[in-house]
PDB file of C-alpha atoms in Angstrom:
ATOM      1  CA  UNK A   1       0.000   0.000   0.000  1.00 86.00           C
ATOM      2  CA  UNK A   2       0.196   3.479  -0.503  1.00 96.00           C
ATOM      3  CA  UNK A   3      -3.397   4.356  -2.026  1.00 97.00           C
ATOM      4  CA  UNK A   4      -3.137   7.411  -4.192  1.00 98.00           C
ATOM      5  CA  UNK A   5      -6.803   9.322  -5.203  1.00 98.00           C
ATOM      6  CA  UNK A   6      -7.222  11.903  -7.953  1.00 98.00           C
ATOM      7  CA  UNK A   7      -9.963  13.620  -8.798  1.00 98.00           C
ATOM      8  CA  UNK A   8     -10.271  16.240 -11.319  1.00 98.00           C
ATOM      9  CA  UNK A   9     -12.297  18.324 -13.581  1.00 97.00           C
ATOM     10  CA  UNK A  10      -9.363  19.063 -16.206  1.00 97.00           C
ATOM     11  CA  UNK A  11      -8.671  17.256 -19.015  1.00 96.00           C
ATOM     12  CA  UNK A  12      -5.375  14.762 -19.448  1.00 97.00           C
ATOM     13  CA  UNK A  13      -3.335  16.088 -21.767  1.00 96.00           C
ATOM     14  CA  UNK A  14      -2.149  13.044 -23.529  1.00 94.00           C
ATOM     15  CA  UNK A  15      -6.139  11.861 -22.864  1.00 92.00           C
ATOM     16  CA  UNK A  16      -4.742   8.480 -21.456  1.00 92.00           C
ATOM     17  CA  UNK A  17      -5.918   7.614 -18.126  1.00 94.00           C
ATOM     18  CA  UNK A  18      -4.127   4.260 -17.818  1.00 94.00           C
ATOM     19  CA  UNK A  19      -0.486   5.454 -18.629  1.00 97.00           C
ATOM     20  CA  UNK A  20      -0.881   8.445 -16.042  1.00 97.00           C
ATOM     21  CA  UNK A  21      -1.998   6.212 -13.546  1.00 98.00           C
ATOM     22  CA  UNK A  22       0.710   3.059 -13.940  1.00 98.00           C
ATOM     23  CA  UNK A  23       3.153   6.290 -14.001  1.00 98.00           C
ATOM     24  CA  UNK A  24       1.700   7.373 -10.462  1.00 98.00           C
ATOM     25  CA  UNK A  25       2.287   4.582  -8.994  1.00 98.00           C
ATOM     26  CA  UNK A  26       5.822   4.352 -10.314  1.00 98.00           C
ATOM     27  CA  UNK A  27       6.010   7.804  -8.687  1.00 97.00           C
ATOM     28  CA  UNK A  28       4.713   6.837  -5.456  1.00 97.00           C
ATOM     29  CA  UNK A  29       6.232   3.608  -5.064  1.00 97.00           C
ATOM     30  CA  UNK A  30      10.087   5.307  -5.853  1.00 96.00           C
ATOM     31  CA  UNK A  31       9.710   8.392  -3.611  1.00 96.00           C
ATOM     32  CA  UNK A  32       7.718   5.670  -0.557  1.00 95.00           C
ATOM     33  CA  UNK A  33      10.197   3.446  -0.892  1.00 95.00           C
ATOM     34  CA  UNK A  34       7.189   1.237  -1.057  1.00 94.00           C
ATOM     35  CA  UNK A  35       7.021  -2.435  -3.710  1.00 94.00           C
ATOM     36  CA  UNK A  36       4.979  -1.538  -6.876  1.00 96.00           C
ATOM     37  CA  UNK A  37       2.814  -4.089  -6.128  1.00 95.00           C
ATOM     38  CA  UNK A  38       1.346  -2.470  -3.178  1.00 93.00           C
ATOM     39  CA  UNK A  39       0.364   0.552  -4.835  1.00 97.00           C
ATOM     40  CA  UNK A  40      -3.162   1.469  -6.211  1.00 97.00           C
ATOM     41  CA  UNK A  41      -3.929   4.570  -8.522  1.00 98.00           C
ATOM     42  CA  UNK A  42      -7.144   5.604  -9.027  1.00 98.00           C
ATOM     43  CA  UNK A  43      -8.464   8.317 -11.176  1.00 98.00           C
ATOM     44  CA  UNK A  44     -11.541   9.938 -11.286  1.00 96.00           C
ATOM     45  CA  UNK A  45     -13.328  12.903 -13.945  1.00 92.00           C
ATOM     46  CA  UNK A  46     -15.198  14.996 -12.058  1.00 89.00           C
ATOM     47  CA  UNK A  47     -17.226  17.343 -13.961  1.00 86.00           C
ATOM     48  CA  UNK A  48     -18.773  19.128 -10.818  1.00 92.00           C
ATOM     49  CA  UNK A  49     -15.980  20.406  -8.614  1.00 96.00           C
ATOM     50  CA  UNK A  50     -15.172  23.909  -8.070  1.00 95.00           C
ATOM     51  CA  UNK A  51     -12.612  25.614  -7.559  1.00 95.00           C
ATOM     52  CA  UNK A  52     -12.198  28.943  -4.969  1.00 94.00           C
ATOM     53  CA  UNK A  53     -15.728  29.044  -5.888  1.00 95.00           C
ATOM     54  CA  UNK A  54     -15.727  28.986  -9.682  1.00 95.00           C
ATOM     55  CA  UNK A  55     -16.982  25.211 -11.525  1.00 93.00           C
ATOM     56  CA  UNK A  56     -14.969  26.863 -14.232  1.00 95.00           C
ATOM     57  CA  UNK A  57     -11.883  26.629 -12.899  1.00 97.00           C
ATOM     58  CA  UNK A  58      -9.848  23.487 -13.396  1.00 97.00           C
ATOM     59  CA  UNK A  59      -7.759  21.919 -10.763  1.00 98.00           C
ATOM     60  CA  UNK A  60      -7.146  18.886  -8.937  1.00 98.00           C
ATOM     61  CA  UNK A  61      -7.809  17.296  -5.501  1.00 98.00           C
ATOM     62  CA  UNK A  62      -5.954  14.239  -4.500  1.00 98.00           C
ATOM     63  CA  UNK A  63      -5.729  11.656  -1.420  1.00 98.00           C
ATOM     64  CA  UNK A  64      -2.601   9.895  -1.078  1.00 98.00           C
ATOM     65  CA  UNK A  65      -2.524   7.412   2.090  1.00 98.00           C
ATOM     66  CA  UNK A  66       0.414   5.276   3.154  1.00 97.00           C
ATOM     67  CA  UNK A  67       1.477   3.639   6.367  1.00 96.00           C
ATOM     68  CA  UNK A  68       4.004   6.187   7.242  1.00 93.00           C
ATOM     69  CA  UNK A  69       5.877   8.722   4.985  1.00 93.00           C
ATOM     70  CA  UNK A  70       9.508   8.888   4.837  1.00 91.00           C
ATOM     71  CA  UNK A  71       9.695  12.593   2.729  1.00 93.00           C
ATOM     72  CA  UNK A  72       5.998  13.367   2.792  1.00 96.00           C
ATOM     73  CA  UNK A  73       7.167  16.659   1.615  1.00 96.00           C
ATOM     74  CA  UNK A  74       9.126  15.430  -1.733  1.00 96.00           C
ATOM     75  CA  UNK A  75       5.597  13.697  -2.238  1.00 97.00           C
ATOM     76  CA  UNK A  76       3.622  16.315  -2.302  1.00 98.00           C
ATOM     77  CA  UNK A  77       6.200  18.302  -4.399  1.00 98.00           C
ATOM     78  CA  UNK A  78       6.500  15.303  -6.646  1.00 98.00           C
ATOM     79  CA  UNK A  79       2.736  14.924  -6.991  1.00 98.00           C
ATOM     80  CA  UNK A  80       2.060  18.642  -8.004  1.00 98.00           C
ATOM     81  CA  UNK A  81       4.628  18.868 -10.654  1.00 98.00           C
ATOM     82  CA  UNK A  82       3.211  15.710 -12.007  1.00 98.00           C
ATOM     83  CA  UNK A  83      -0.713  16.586 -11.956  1.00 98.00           C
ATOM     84  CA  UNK A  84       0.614  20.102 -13.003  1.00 98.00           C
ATOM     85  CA  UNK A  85       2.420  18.899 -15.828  1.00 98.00           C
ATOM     86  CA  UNK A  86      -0.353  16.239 -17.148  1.00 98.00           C
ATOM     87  CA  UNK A  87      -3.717  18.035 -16.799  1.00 98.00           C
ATOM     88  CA  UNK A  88      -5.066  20.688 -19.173  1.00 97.00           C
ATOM     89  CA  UNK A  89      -5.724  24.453 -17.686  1.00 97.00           C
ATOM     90  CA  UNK A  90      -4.568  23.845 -14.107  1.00 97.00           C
ATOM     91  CA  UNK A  91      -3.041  26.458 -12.298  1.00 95.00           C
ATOM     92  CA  UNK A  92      -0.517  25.123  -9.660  1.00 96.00           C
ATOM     93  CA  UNK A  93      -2.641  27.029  -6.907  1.00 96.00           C
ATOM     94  CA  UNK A  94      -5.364  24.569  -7.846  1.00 98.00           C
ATOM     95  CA  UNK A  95      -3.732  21.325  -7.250  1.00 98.00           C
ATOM     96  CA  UNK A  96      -4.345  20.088  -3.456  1.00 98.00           C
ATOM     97  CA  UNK A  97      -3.148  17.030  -1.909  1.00 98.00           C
ATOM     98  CA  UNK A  98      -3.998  15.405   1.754  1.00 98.00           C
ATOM     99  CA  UNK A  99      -1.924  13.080   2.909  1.00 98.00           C
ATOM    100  CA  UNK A 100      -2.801  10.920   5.646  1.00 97.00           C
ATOM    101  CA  UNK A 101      -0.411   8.241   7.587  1.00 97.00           C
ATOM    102  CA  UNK A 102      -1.982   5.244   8.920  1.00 96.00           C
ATOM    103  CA  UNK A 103      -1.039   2.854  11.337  1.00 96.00           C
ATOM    104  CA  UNK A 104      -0.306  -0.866   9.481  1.00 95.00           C
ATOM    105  CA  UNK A 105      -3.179  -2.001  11.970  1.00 96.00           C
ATOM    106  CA  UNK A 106      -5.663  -0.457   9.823  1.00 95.00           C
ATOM    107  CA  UNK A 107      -4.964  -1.497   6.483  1.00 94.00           C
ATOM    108  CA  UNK A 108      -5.937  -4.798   5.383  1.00 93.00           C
ATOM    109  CA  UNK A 109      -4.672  -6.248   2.185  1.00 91.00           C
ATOM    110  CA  UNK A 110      -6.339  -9.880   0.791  1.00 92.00           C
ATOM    111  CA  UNK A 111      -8.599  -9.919   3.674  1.00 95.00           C
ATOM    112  CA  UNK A 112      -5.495  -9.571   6.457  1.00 94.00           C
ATOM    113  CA  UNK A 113      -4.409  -6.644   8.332  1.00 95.00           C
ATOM    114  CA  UNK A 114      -0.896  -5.842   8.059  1.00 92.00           C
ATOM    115  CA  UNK A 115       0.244  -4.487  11.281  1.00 90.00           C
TER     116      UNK A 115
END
């Protein structure tokens, strides 16, 4: 694990969702320190999001969760220059990331817990 969530009401820029989201995870997975194989990506179009107030604006909102973070902050960096650099129109103002750090005891993987 580390589970990474995008959401979004920009366009891709190359329009393909499953190359930006196997790179992600090849993102995640390098900076985390973390096997490949324990990373999911997902990403969603969301056509009804707003931005400081405007549903014109385009930006993105993403979730990344891991059991613990060694340079949370070069994975936020990491993750903005990405989205920045793949989605249409967004400003890097727009581009928001929470990332939460869970304890191993509360993340199950093929029906078992891992901590």
């Amino acid at each position: 694990m580390p589970f990474l969530k995008v959401y979004s009401n920009a366009e891709l820029k190359d329009k393909n969702a499953g190359q930006f989201t196997e790179r992600a995870a090849e993102l995640v997975a390098h900076k985390l320190e973390k096997p490949i194989g324990y990373v999911v990506v997902s990403l969603a179009r969301e056509t009804s999001m707003s931005f400081g107030g405007s549903s014109e604006t385009k930006g993105v909102l993403a979730y990344v969760d891991s059991i613990g973070f060694n340079d949370k902050q070069g994975l936020i960096k990491l993750l903005t220059e990405f989205f920045y650099e793949r989605f249409e129109n967004v400003e890097l103002d727009n581009i928001n990331i929470v990332a939460t750090s869970l304890p191993a005891s509360e993340v199950a993987i093929a029906g078992r817990f891992l901590g």
